[in-house]
Amino acid sequence: METNRRQFLQTIPALAAAPALLSAAQAAPFFPLSCNQYSWITFYARDGKDWGADLDASLADFASTGLKAYEPALNNAGEVTKLLPLLKKYQILMPSVYVNTSLHEAGEAAKSIESVLSIADALKPANTKIVVTNPNPIKWGSQENKSDAELAEQAKNMDKLGAELKKRGMTLAYHTHDVELRAAAREFHHMLLATDPKNVSLCLDVHWVYRGAGNSQVALFDIVKLYGRRIVELHIRQSKGGIWQETFGEGDIDYPRLVTAMNAINVKPHFVLEQCLEKTSPKTMNAAEAHKVDMVEAKRVFGIL
């Protein structure tokens, strides 16, 4: 269900002052609350609209909420070229981006790395600092797991990509859905244990980890204990009774507890809203209305100015 997921330095002095290599504890002070493209895609799709059909109008809608930062999903450098003028027009920052990769086979991995690095080079005018990727599974929707050899190949290539992005002043952040939590979460753990923390950080998609572990907060907070210091970004979503809600707020996941856990280890990640919809989600408001609510609640919970 995953959808193939930026000249204005003068307007962003805080970002321009950011260090070339982020640590998890350094990210947040430089970045405003952001929002991922994918949540808007799901809201637009529910209303029979296409987010990408008129990106100018879509980003005008995005900007109307008061959101100041955007995390797009990028497939190639050409998309960056088209996006940059629109972000400048609406005074929207782009601290992070999401890129698609396939890293478990050597040939495909080489193409993915080349593509991501071309995207990274195109992003230089935007001063983007975090590149998030969720390596493709064997097949989306399949129950087939990667072999040990494929996991080893993927970790090697992820570390290589992270090292190359580091040279460009960017941080690679590993992201997961529920697939990586199957089979004793061996894919998730190996990607973090077999890569250098200097090259690969973690984008903790809180709800996908929760759902992938069978709707378990025990598993979620164990992962925070194990890898919390590698968290450079959080994807924020809430559910009630296991169902994604229209807005972020109280629900299945104890986000105040997560804030306490991160504060205890002095981790201050980049916060990215991704309050997506699924078939059984409530339907009471449009995308802009919902994201205005999200902003108020997320700023309250996470102490974002």
CSV table of C-alpha atoms in Angstrom, one decimal:
chain,number,residue,atom,x,y,z
A,1,MET,CA,0.0,0.0,0.0
A,2,GLU,CA,3.0,2.2,0.1
A,3,THR,CA,3.0,4.9,-2.5
A,4,ASN,CA,6.1,5.8,-4.4
A,5,ARG,CA,7.2,8.3,-1.9
A,6,ARG,CA,13.2,21.6,-1.6
A,7,GLN,CA,17.2,28.1,-3.9
A,8,PHE,CA,15.7,29.3,-0.8
A,9,LEU,CA,18.6,29.1,1.8
A,10,GLN,CA,18.2,32.8,2.4
A,11,THR,CA,14.8,32.1,3.9
A,12,ILE,CA,16.0,29.4,6.2
A,13,PRO,CA,18.9,30.6,8.3
A,14,ALA,CA,18.3,28.0,11.0
A,15,LEU,CA,18.7,25.2,8.6
A,16,ALA,CA,21.7,26.7,6.9
A,17,ALA,CA,23.3,26.8,10.4
A,18,ALA,CA,22.7,23.1,10.9
A,19,PRO,CA,25.7,20.8,11.2
A,20,ALA,CA,26.7,18.7,8.2
A,21,LEU,CA,26.2,15.5,10.1
A,22,LEU,CA,23.2,15.1,12.3
A,23,SER,CA,23.0,13.1,15.5
A,24,ALA,CA,19.6,12.1,16.9
A,25,ALA,CA,20.1,14.5,19.7
A,26,GLN,CA,20.9,17.4,17.4
A,27,ALA,CA,18.1,17.2,14.8
A,28,ALA,CA,15.0,18.7,16.4
A,29,PRO,CA,16.3,22.2,17.3
A,30,PHE,CA,16.8,23.1,13.7
A,31,PHE,CA,13.6,21.6,12.2
A,32,PRO,CA,9.9,22.6,12.5
A,33,LEU,CA,7.2,20.0,12.7
A,34,SER,CA,7.0,18.4,9.3
A,35,CYS,CA,4.4,16.3,7.5
A,36,ASN,CA,4.8,13.4,5.1
A,37,GLN,CA,3.3,13.5,1.6
A,38,TYR,CA,1.7,10.0,2.1
A,39,SER,CA,-0.9,11.1,4.6
A,40,TRP,CA,-2.1,13.8,2.2
A,41,ILE,CA,-2.3,11.2,-0.6
A,42,THR,CA,-4.6,9.0,1.5
A,43,PHE,CA,-6.9,11.9,2.3
A,44,TYR,CA,-7.0,13.1,-1.3
A,45,ALA,CA,-7.6,9.5,-2.6
A,46,ARG,CA,-10.6,9.1,-0.2
A,47,ASP,CA,-12.1,12.3,-1.7
A,48,GLY,CA,-11.5,11.1,-5.3
A,49,LYS,CA,-8.6,13.5,-5.8
A,50,ASP,CA,-5.0,12.9,-7.0
A,51,TRP,CA,-2.3,14.7,-4.9
A,52,GLY,CA,0.1,14.8,-7.7
A,53,ALA,CA,-2.3,15.9,-10.5
A,54,ASP,CA,-1.8,19.6,-9.6
A,55,LEU,CA,1.1,19.8,-7.1
A,56,ASP,CA,0.9,23.6,-7.0
A,57,ALA,CA,-2.7,23.5,-5.8
A,58,SER,CA,-1.9,20.6,-3.4
A,59,LEU,CA,0.9,22.4,-1.8
A,60,ALA,CA,-1.3,25.5,-1.5
A,61,ASP,CA,-3.7,23.4,0.5
A,62,PHE,CA,-0.8,22.0,2.6
A,63,ALA,CA,0.5,25.5,3.3
A,64,SER,CA,-3.0,26.7,4.3
A,65,THR,CA,-2.8,24.6,7.5
A,66,GLY,CA,0.2,26.5,8.8
A,67,LEU,CA,2.6,23.5,8.3
A,68,LYS,CA,6.1,24.8,7.5
A,69,ALA,CA,7.9,21.6,6.5
A,70,TYR,CA,7.2,18.8,4.0
A,71,GLU,CA,8.6,15.3,3.6
A,72,PRO,CA,8.0,14.2,0.0
A,73,ALA,CA,8.5,10.7,-1.4
A,74,LEU,CA,11.0,11.0,-4.3
A,75,ASN,CA,11.7,8.6,-7.1
A,76,ASN,CA,14.3,10.6,-9.2
A,77,ALA,CA,16.2,13.9,-9.3
A,78,GLY,CA,13.8,15.4,-11.8
A,79,GLU,CA,11.0,15.4,-9.2
A,80,VAL,CA,13.3,17.6,-7.0
A,81,THR,CA,13.8,20.1,-9.8
A,82,LYS,CA,10.0,20.4,-10.2
A,83,LEU,CA,9.3,20.6,-6.5
A,84,LEU,CA,11.9,23.3,-5.4
A,85,PRO,CA,10.2,26.3,-7.0
A,86,LEU,CA,6.8,25.4,-5.4
A,87,LEU,CA,8.3,25.0,-2.0
A,88,LYS,CA,9.9,28.4,-2.4
A,89,LYS,CA,6.6,29.9,-3.5
A,90,TYR,CA,4.8,28.6,-0.4
A,91,GLN,CA,7.7,29.1,2.0
A,92,ILE,CA,7.8,25.4,2.9
A,93,LEU,CA,11.0,23.8,4.2
A,94,MET,CA,12.2,20.3,3.3
A,95,PRO,CA,14.4,19.0,6.2
A,96,SER,CA,13.9,15.4,5.2
A,97,VAL,CA,12.8,13.3,2.2
A,98,TYR,CA,11.7,9.7,1.7
A,99,VAL,CA,13.3,7.7,-1.1
A,100,ASN,CA,12.5,4.3,-2.4
A,101,THR,CA,15.3,1.7,-2.6
A,102,SER,CA,15.8,-2.0,-3.4
A,103,LEU,CA,18.9,-3.1,-1.7
A,104,HIS,CA,18.8,-6.9,-1.2
A,105,GLU,CA,20.1,-7.8,-4.7
A,106,ALA,CA,23.5,-6.5,-5.8
A,107,GLY,CA,22.4,-5.3,-9.3
A,108,GLU,CA,19.3,-3.5,-8.2
A,109,ALA,CA,21.1,-2.1,-5.2
A,110,ALA,CA,23.7,-0.4,-7.4
A,111,LYS,CA,20.9,1.3,-9.4
A,112,SER,CA,19.1,2.4,-6.2
A,113,ILE,CA,22.3,3.8,-4.7
A,114,GLU,CA,23.0,5.8,-7.9
A,115,SER,CA,19.5,7.1,-8.0
A,116,VAL,CA,19.4,8.2,-4.3
A,117,LEU,CA,22.7,10.0,-4.7
A,118,SER,CA,21.5,11.8,-7.7
A,119,ILE,CA,18.4,12.9,-5.7
A,120,ALA,CA,20.7,13.9,-2.8
A,121,ASP,CA,22.8,16.1,-5.2
A,122,ALA,CA,19.7,17.7,-6.6
A,123,LEU,CA,18.6,18.5,-3.0
A,124,LYS,CA,21.6,20.6,-2.2
A,125,PRO,CA,19.8,24.0,-2.7
A,126,ALA,CA,17.1,22.9,-0.1
A,127,ASN,CA,19.7,22.0,2.6
A,128,THR,CA,17.9,18.7,3.2
A,129,LYS,CA,19.6,16.8,6.0
A,130,ILE,CA,17.7,13.5,6.5
A,131,VAL,CA,17.1,10.9,3.8
A,132,VAL,CA,14.6,8.2,4.9
A,133,THR,CA,14.4,4.9,3.1
A,134,ASN,CA,12.4,1.7,3.6
A,135,PRO,CA,14.1,-1.0,1.4
A,136,ASN,CA,11.6,-2.8,-0.7
A,137,PRO,CA,10.5,-6.3,0.4
A,138,ILE,CA,10.7,-9.3,-2.0
A,139,LYS,CA,7.2,-8.3,-3.2
A,140,TRP,CA,4.7,-5.8,-1.6
A,141,GLY,CA,1.8,-7.7,-0.1
A,142,SER,CA,3.7,-11.1,-0.2
A,143,GLN,CA,4.5,-13.2,2.9
A,144,GLU,CA,7.9,-14.1,1.5
A,145,ASN,CA,10.8,-13.1,3.7
A,146,LYS,CA,14.3,-12.3,2.5
A,147,SER,CA,17.0,-15.0,2.9
A,148,ASP,CA,19.9,-14.5,5.2
A,149,ALA,CA,22.1,-13.8,2.2
A,150,GLU,CA,19.7,-11.1,1.0
A,151,LEU,CA,19.6,-9.5,4.4
A,152,ALA,CA,23.4,-9.4,4.5
A,153,GLU,CA,23.5,-7.9,1.0
A,154,GLN,CA,20.9,-5.3,2.0
A,155,ALA,CA,22.7,-4.3,5.2
A,156,LYS,CA,26.0,-3.9,3.3
A,157,ASN,CA,24.3,-1.7,0.7
A,158,MET,CA,22.5,0.4,3.2
A,159,ASP,CA,25.8,1.1,5.0
A,160,LYS,CA,27.4,2.0,1.7
A,161,LEU,CA,24.5,4.4,0.9
A,162,GLY,CA,24.7,5.9,4.4
A,163,ALA,CA,28.4,6.5,4.0
A,164,GLU,CA,28.0,8.3,0.7
A,165,LEU,CA,25.2,10.5,2.0
A,166,LYS,CA,27.3,11.3,5.0
A,167,LYS,CA,29.9,12.8,2.6
A,168,ARG,CA,27.1,15.0,1.3
A,169,GLY,CA,26.2,16.3,4.8
A,170,MET,CA,23.1,14.1,5.0
A,171,THR,CA,22.0,11.3,7.4
A,172,LEU,CA,20.4,8.1,6.2
A,173,ALA,CA,17.5,7.0,8.3
A,174,TYR,CA,16.2,3.4,8.1
A,175,HIS,CA,12.4,3.1,8.1
A,176,THR,CA,10.2,0.1,8.3
A,177,HIS,CA,6.6,-1.1,7.8
A,178,ASP,CA,5.2,-4.2,9.4
A,179,VAL,CA,7.0,-6.6,7.0
A,180,GLU,CA,10.4,-6.1,8.7
A,181,LEU,CA,8.9,-7.2,12.1
A,182,ARG,CA,8.1,-10.7,10.8
A,183,ALA,CA,10.1,-13.8,11.7
A,184,ALA,CA,11.4,-12.5,15.1
A,185,ALA,CA,12.0,-9.1,13.5
A,186,ARG,CA,15.2,-10.5,12.0
A,187,GLU,CA,15.2,-8.0,9.1
A,188,PHE,CA,14.7,-5.0,11.4
A,189,HIS,CA,17.4,-6.1,13.9
A,190,HIS,CA,19.9,-7.1,11.2
A,191,MET,CA,19.7,-3.7,9.5
A,192,LEU,CA,20.6,-2.0,12.7
A,193,LEU,CA,23.1,-4.5,14.1
A,194,ALA,CA,25.0,-5.0,10.8
A,195,THR,CA,25.3,-1.3,9.9
A,196,ASP,CA,27.6,1.4,11.4
A,197,PRO,CA,25.6,3.9,13.5
A,198,LYS,CA,27.8,6.6,11.9
A,199,ASN,CA,26.3,5.7,8.6
A,200,VAL,CA,22.7,4.5,9.3
A,201,SER,CA,20.3,6.1,11.8
A,202,LEU,CA,16.7,5.1,12.5
A,203,CYS,CA,13.5,6.7,11.4
A,204,LEU,CA,11.1,5.2,13.9
A,205,ASP,CA,7.7,4.8,12.3
A,206,VAL,CA,6.0,4.4,15.6
A,207,HIS,CA,2.7,2.8,14.5
A,208,TRP,CA,4.2,0.5,11.9
A,209,VAL,CA,6.5,-1.0,14.6
A,210,TYR,CA,3.5,-1.2,17.0
A,211,ARG,CA,1.3,-2.9,14.3
A,212,GLY,CA,4.1,-5.1,13.0
A,213,ALA,CA,4.6,-6.5,16.5
A,214,GLY,CA,1.0,-7.4,16.9
A,215,ASN,CA,-0.2,-4.1,18.3
A,216,SER,CA,2.4,-4.3,21.1
A,217,GLN,CA,3.6,-1.4,23.1
A,218,VAL,CA,5.9,-3.8,24.9
A,219,ALA,CA,7.7,-4.4,21.6
A,220,LEU,CA,7.7,-0.7,20.7
A,221,PHE,CA,9.3,0.4,23.9
A,222,ASP,CA,11.8,-2.5,23.8
A,223,ILE,CA,13.0,-1.2,20.4
A,224,VAL,CA,13.3,2.3,21.9
A,225,LYS,CA,15.5,0.8,24.7
A,226,LEU,CA,17.6,-1.1,22.2
A,227,TYR,CA,18.0,1.5,19.4
A,228,GLY,CA,16.8,4.8,20.9
A,229,ARG,CA,20.1,6.6,20.5
A,230,ARG,CA,19.9,6.0,16.7
A,231,ILE,CA,16.5,7.6,16.3
A,232,VAL,CA,16.9,10.8,14.2
A,233,GLU,CA,13.3,11.0,13.0
A,234,LEU,CA,9.8,10.0,14.2
A,235,HIS,CA,6.9,9.3,11.9
A,236,ILE,CA,3.8,10.0,14.0
A,237,ARG,CA,0.5,8.2,13.7
A,238,GLN,CA,-2.3,7.2,16.1
A,239,SER,CA,-5.0,4.6,16.1
A,240,LYS,CA,-7.9,3.6,18.3
A,241,GLY,CA,-8.8,-0.1,18.5
A,242,GLY,CA,-6.0,-0.7,15.9
A,243,ILE,CA,-7.7,1.6,13.3
A,244,TRP,CA,-5.9,4.6,12.0
A,245,GLN,CA,-7.7,7.8,13.0
A,246,GLU,CA,-8.2,11.0,11.0
A,247,THR,CA,-6.3,13.0,13.6
A,248,PHE,CA,-3.4,12.6,16.0
A,249,GLY,CA,-4.3,12.5,19.6
A,250,GLU,CA,-5.0,10.0,22.4
A,251,GLY,CA,-5.3,6.4,21.4
A,252,ASP,CA,-3.6,3.0,21.3
A,253,ILE,CA,0.0,4.3,21.6
A,254,ASP,CA,1.2,6.1,24.7
A,255,TYR,CA,3.1,9.0,23.0
A,256,PRO,CA,3.7,11.0,26.3
A,257,ARG,CA,5.5,7.9,27.5
A,258,LEU,CA,7.6,7.9,24.3
A,259,VAL,CA,8.5,11.5,24.9
A,260,THR,CA,9.7,10.6,28.4
A,261,ALA,CA,11.7,7.7,27.1
A,262,MET,CA,13.5,9.9,24.5
A,263,ASN,CA,14.1,12.7,26.9
A,264,ALA,CA,15.7,10.2,29.3
A,265,ILE,CA,18.4,9.4,26.7
A,266,ASN,CA,18.6,13.0,25.4
A,267,VAL,CA,17.2,12.1,21.9
A,268,LYS,CA,15.5,15.0,20.1
A,269,PRO,CA,14.4,13.7,16.7
A,270,HIS,CA,12.8,15.4,13.8
A,271,PHE,CA,9.0,15.0,14.1
A,272,VAL,CA,7.1,14.1,11.0
A,273,LEU,CA,3.3,13.8,11.0
A,274,GLU,CA,2.0,10.8,9.0
A,275,GLN,CA,-1.6,10.5,10.1
A,276,CYS,CA,-2.8,8.3,7.2
A,277,LEU,CA,-6.1,6.8,6.4
A,278,GLU,CA,-7.2,3.2,5.8
A,279,LYS,CA,-10.5,1.8,4.7
A,280,THR,CA,-12.0,1.6,8.2
A,281,SER,CA,-10.8,5.1,9.3
A,282,PRO,CA,-13.4,7.6,10.4
A,283,LYS,CA,-14.6,10.1,7.8
A,284,THR,CA,-15.5,13.5,9.4
A,285,MET,CA,-13.1,16.1,7.9
A,286,ASN,CA,-10.9,16.9,4.9
A,287,ALA,CA,-7.1,16.8,4.8
A,288,ALA,CA,-6.5,20.5,5.7
A,289,GLU,CA,-9.0,20.3,8.6
A,290,ALA,CA,-7.4,17.1,10.0
A,291,HIS,CA,-3.8,18.4,9.7
A,292,LYS,CA,-4.7,21.6,11.6
A,293,VAL,CA,-5.8,19.4,14.5
A,294,ASP,CA,-2.7,17.2,14.1
A,295,MET,CA,-0.4,20.2,14.4
A,296,VAL,CA,-2.0,21.5,17.7
A,297,GLU,CA,-1.9,18.1,19.3
A,298,ALA,CA,1.6,17.1,18.1
A,299,LYS,CA,3.0,20.4,19.3
A,300,ARG,CA,1.4,19.9,22.7
A,301,VAL,CA,2.6,16.3,23.1
A,302,PHE,CA,6.1,16.7,21.8
A,303,GLY,CA,6.7,20.2,23.1
A,304,ILE,CA,7.4,21.6,19.7
A,305,LEU,CA,7.3,25.4,19.3
